[in-house]
Short mmCIF file of C-alpha atoms and ligand atoms in Angstrom, two decimals:
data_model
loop_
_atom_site.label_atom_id
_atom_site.label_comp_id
_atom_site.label_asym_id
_atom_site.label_seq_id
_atom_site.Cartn_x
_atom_site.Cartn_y
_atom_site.Cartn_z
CA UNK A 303 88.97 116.40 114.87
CA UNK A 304 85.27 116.11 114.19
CA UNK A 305 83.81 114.85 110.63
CA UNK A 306 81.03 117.10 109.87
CA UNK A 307 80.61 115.66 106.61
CA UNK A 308 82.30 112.35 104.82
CA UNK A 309 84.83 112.91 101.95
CA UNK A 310 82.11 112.16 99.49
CA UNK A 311 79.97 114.73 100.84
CA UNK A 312 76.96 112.54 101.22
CA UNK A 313 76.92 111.93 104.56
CA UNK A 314 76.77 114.67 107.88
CA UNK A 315 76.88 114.13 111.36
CA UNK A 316 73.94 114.66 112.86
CA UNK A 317 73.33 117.48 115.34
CA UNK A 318 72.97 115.01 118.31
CA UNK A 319 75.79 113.57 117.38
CA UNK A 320 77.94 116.54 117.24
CA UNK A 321 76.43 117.42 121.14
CA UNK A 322 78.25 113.94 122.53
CA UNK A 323 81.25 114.87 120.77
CA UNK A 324 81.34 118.44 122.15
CA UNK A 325 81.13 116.65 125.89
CA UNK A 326 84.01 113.94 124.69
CA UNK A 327 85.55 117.43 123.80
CA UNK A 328 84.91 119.13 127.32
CA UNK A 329 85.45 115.61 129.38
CA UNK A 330 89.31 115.27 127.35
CA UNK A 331 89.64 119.20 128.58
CA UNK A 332 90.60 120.08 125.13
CA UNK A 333 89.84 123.32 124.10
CA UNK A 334 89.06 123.24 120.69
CA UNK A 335 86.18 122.53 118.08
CA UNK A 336 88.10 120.98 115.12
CA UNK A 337 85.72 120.62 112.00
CA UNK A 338 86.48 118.57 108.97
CA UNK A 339 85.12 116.80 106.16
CA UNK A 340 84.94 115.85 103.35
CA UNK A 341 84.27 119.58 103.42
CA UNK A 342 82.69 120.11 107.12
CA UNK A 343 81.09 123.85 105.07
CA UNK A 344 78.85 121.96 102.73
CA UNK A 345 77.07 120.24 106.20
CA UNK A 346 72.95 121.14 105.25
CA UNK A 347 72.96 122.84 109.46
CA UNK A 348 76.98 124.14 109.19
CA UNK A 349 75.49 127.28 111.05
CA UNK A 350 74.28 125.74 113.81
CA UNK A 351 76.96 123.37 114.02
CA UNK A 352 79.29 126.58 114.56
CA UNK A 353 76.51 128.41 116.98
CA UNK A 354 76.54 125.32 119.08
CA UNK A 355 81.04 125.56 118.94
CA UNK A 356 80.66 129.12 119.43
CA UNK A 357 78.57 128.33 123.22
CA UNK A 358 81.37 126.22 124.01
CA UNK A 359 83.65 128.83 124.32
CA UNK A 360 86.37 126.74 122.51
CA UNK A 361 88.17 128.04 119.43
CA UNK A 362 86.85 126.94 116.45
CA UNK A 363 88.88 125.17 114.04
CA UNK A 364 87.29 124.92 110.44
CA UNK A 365 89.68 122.99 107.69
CA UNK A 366 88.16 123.82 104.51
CA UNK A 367 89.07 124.16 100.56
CA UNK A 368 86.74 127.41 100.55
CA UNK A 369 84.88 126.86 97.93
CA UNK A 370 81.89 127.47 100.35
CA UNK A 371 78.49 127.99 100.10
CA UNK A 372 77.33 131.92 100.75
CA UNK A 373 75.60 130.79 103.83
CA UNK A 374 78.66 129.13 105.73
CA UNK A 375 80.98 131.70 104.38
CA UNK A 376 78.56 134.50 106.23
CA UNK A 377 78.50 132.49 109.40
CA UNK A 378 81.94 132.47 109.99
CA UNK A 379 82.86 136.25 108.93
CA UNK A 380 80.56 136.56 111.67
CA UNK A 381 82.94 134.91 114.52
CA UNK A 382 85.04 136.61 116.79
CA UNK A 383 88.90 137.41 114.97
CA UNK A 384 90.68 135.25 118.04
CA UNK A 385 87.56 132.83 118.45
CA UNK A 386 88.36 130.79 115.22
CA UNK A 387 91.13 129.92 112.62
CA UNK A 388 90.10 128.83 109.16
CA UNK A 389 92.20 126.91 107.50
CA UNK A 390 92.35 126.94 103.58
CA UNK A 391 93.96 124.17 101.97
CA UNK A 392 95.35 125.88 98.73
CA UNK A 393 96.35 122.82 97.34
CA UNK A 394 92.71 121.55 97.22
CA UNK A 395 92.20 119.79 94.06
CA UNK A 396 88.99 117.35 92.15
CA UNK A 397 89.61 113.62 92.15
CA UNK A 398 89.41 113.77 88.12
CA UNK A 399 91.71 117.37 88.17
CA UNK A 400 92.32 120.90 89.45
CA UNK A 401 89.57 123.14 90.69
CA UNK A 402 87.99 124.70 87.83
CA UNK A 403 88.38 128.64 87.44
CA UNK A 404 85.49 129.47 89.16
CA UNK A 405 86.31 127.09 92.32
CA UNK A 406 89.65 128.75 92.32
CA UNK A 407 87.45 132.09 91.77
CA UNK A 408 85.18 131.20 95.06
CA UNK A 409 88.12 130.02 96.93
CA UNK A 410 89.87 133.11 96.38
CA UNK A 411 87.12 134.90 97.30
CA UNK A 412 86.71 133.21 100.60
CA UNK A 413 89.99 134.07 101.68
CA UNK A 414 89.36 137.53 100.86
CA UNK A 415 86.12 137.92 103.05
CA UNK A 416 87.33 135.63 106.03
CA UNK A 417 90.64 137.92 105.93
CA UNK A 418 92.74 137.32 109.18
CA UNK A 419 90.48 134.41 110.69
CA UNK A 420 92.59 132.40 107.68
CA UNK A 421 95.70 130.37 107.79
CA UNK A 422 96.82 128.88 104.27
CA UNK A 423 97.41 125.68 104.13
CA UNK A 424 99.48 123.68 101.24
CA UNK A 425 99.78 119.64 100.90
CA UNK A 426 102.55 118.79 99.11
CA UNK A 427 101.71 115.88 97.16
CA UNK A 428 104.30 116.25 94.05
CA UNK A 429 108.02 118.00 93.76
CA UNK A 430 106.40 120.44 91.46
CA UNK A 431 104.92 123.33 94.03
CA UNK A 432 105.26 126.48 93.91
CA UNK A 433 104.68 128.11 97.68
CA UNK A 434 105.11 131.74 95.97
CA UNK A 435 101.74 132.58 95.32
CA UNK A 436 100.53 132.27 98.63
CA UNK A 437 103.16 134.54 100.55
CA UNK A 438 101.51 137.12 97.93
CA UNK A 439 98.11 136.15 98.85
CA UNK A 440 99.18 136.57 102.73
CA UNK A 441 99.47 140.29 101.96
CA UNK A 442 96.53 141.00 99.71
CA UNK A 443 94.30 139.41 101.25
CA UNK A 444 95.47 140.30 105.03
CA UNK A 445 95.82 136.55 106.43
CA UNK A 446 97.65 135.54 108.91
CA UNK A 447 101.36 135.36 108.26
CA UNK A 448 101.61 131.69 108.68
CA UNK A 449 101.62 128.98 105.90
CA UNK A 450 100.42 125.26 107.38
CA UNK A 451 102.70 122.98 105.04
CA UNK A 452 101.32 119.61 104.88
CA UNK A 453 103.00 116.31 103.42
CA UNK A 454 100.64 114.27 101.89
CA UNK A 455 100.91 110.37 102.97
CA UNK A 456 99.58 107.45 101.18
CA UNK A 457 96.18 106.06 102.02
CA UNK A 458 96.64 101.69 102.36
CA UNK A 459 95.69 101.28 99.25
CA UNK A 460 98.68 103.93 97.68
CA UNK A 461 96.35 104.73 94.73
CA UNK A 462 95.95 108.46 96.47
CA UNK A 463 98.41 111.17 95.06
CA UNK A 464 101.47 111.58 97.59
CA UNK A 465 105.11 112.47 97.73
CA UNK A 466 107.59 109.46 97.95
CA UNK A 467 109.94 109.68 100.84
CA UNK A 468 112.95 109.33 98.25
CA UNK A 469 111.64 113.16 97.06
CA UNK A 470 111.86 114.09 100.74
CA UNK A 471 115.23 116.25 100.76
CA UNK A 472 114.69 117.98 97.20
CA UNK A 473 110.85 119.13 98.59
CA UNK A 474 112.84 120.31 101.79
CA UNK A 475 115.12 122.52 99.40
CA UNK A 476 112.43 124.06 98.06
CA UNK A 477 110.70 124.62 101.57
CA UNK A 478 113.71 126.88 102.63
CA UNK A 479 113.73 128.45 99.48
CA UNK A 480 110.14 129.93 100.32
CA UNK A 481 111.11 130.40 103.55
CA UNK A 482 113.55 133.16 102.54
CA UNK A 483 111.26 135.27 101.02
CA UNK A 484 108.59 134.59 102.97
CA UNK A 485 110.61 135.55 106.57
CA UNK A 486 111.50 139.08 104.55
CA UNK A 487 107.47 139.64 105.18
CA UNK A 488 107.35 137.81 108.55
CA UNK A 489 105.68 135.53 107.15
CA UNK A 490 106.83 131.59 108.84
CA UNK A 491 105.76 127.83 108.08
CA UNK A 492 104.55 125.50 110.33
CA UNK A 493 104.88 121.85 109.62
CA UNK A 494 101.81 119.38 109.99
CA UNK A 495 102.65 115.59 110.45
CA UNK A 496 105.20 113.35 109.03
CA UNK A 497 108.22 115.75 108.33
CA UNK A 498 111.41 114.35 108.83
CA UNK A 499 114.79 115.49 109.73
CA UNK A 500 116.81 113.92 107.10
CA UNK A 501 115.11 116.43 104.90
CA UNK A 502 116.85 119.30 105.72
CA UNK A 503 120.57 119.97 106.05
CA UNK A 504 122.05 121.37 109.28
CA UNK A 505 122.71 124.87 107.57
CA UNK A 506 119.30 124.88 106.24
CA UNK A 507 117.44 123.75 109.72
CA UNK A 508 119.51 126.26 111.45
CA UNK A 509 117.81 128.78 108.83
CA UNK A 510 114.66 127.31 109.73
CA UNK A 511 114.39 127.94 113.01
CA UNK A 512 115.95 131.28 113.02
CA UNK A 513 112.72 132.50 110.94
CA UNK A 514 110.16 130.73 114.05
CA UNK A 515 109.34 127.87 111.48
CA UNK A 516 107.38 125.78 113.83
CA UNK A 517 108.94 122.69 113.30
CA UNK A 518 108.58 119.19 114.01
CA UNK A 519 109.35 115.66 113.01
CA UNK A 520 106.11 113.86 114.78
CA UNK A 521 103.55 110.93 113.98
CA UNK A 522 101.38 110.86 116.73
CA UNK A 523 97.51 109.61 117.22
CA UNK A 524 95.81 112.79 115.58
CA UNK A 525 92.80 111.28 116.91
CA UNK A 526 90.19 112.25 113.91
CA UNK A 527 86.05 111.07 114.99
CA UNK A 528 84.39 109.33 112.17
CA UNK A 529 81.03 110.36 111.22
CA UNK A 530 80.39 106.77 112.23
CA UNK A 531 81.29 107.58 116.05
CA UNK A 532 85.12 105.88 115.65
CA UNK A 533 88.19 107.19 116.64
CA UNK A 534 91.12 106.83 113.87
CA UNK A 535 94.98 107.24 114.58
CA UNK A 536 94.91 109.63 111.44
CA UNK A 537 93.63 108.88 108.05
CA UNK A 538 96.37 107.17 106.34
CA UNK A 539 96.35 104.30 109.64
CA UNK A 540 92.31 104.79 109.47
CA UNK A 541 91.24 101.17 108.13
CA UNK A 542 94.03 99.87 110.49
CA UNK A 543 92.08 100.37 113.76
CA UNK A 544 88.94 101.90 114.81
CA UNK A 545 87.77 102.38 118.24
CA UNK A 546 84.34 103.37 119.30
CA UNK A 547 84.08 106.84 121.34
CA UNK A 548 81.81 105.56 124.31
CA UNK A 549 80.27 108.06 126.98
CA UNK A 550 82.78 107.37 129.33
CA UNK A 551 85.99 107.10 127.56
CA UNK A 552 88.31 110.58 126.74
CA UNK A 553 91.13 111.63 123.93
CA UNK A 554 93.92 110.69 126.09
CA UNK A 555 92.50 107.35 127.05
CA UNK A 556 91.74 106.73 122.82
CA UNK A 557 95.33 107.82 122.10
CA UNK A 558 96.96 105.87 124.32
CA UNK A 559 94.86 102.59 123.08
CA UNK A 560 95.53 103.46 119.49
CA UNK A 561 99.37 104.51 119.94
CA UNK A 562 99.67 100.55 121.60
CA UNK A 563 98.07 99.18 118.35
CA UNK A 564 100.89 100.46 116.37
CA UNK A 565 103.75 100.63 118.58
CA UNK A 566 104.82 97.21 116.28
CA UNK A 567 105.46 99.69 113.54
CA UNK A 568 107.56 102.17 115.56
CA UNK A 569 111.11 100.41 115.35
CA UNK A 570 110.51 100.61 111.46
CA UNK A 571 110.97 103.69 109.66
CA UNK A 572 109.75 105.41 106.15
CA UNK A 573 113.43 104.62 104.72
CA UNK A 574 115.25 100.84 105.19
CA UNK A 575 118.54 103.03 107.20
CA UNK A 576 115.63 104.98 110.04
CA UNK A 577 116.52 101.23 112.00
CA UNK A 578 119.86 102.18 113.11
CA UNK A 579 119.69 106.56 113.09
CA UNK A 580 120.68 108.50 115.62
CA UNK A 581 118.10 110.52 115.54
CA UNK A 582 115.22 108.09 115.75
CA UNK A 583 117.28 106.35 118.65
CA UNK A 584 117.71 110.03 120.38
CA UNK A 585 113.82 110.37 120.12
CA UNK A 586 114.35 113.13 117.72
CA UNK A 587 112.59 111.82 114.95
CA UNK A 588 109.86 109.74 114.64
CA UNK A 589 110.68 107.87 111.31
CA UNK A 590 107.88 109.48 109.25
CA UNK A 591 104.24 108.85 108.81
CA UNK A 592 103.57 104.80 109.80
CA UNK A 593 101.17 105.51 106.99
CA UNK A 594 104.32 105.41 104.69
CA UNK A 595 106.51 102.85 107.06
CA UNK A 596 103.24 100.36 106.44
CA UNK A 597 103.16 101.03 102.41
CA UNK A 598 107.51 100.66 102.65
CA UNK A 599 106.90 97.36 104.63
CA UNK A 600 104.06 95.85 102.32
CA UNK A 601 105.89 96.41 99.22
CA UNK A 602 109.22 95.00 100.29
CA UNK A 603 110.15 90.97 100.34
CA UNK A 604 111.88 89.13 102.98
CA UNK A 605 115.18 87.84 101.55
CA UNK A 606 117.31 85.16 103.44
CA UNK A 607 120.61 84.27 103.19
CA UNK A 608 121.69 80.65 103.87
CA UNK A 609 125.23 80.50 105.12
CA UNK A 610 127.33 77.66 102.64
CA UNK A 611 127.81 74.07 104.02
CA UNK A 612 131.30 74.57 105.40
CA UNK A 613 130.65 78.07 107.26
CA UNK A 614 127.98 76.16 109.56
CA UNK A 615 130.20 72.95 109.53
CA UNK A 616 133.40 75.62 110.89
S1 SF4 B 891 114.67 108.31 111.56
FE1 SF4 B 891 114.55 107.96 109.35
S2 SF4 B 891 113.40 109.67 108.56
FE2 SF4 B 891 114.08 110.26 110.61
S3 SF4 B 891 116.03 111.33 110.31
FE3 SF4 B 891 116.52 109.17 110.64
S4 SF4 B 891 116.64 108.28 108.58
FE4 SF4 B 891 115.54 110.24 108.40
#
């Protein structure tokens, strides 16, 4: 994924820049565009950005809270149905609060205008969620019928807003729960990184998959491109290790390199008991984020146990 803009919004790539990462793109054979920010829609040249993804011929990926200006909002109503795929995180909030009414107002309206070019996207980041609204929104607003479910991780510092793994099974409860009433309207989830199978109970995965929820229990190198010209694992691992995108290197050369760096963390899981499950020994499961292995690891102390006199004298 490409940062168009940084999370403070001060900073944009630059449109030569954006032109080496579009042949990175082509040279890695990957056939996307994948913008994001900060929010990549408030970048001062976000049209030409998307003219320039548009030449490509790759389909544009845009993730976005929609509160847009009228500008970028025009520019992609403008692009093909099948060339792009918007995605609105719902869940979008301030760093001091909720959006106010009239950024809910705007987003709203965004997903209104951009119609089926949008997925909806949802980061849980506390047990209290309510996934209702959106399968309503689906329908009125004629998006597609797919909600992007997101769990959010904690950054290295933990001061960021994020679901602890212990409330892992109760949000997983309340994912089927949607998933009921959403599957009445064909309407399915699809699971972003760091899902876990312990969440969900045999009865309820079998549930799961019988409605197409796209499902998966991964933590892989996302690969995300600073605006800086680094490659990041993901942005919980980003301070962890950055590698510069050169003109000769490619994704799966940058993946491999940053998967190595962190392969230390991989026997480790986001709960003490992921050591010795099946499932991570089967390959099934990855053991959650790293982001949240590294936070488990940092906050726990080494304790060791001296056997008495006599039992090393035996
Ligand atoms: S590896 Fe860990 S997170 Fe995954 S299913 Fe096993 S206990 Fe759960």
């Amino acid at each position: 994924m490409v940062e168009a803009s940084s999370v403070t919004g001060q900073k944009y790539i630059s449109l030569e820049t954006f032109e080496l990462h579009l042949e990175f793109l082509e040279r890695s054979k990957i056939n996307q565009v994948r913008l994001i920010g900060g929010e990549p829609t408030l970048h001062p040249k976000f049209s030409k950005l998307i003219d320039r993804a548009e030449q490509t011929g790759k389909h544009i990926v845009v993730f976005t809270n929609g509160i847009m200006p009228g500008s970028a909002l025009q520019r992609l109503s403008h692009l093909p149905l099948d060339a792009c795929t918007i995605l609105v995180n719902t869940s979008a909030s301030r760093p001091d609060g909720k959006l106010s009414k009239e950024e809910s107002e705007k987003q709203r309206r965004t997903i209104f205008e951009l119609g089926s070019r949008v997925v909806l996207g949802f980061n849980i980041s506390r047990l209290k969620f309510d996934l209702e609204p959106l399968i309503q929104l689906i329908e009125d607003a004629n998006c597609r019928k797919e909600i992007r479910l997101g769990l959010a991780q904690p950054q290295s510092t933990g001061q960021n807003c994020y679901l602890h793994p212990k409330q892992y099974p109760a949000a997983g409860r309340k994912i089927v729960g949607a998933a009921r009433l959403a599957s009445d309207l064909g309407i399915f989830f699809s699971f972003d990184c760091g899902f876990v199978r312990c969440m969900f109970s045999e009865e309820d995965l079998n549930f799961l998959r019988s409605v197409n929820t796209d499902i998966g229990w991964r933590c892989n190198p996302i690969l995300d491109i600073t605006l800086d010209g680094k490659a990041i694992h993901c942005y919980p691992l980003g301070e962890g290790c950055q590698l510069q995108v050169t003109e000769e290197v490619n994704a799966a050369e940058l993946r491999q390199e940053l998967a190595k760096k962190f392969a230390y963390l991989r026997p480790a899981g986001i709960y003490p008991e992921c050591s010795t499950c099946a499932y991570k020994e089967s390959g099934e499961c990855t053991g959650g984020c790293l982001g949240g292995v590294t936070r488990r690891l940092r906050r726990s102390s080494v304790q060791i146990t001296v056997p008495d006199r006599e039992v090393l004298e035996a």
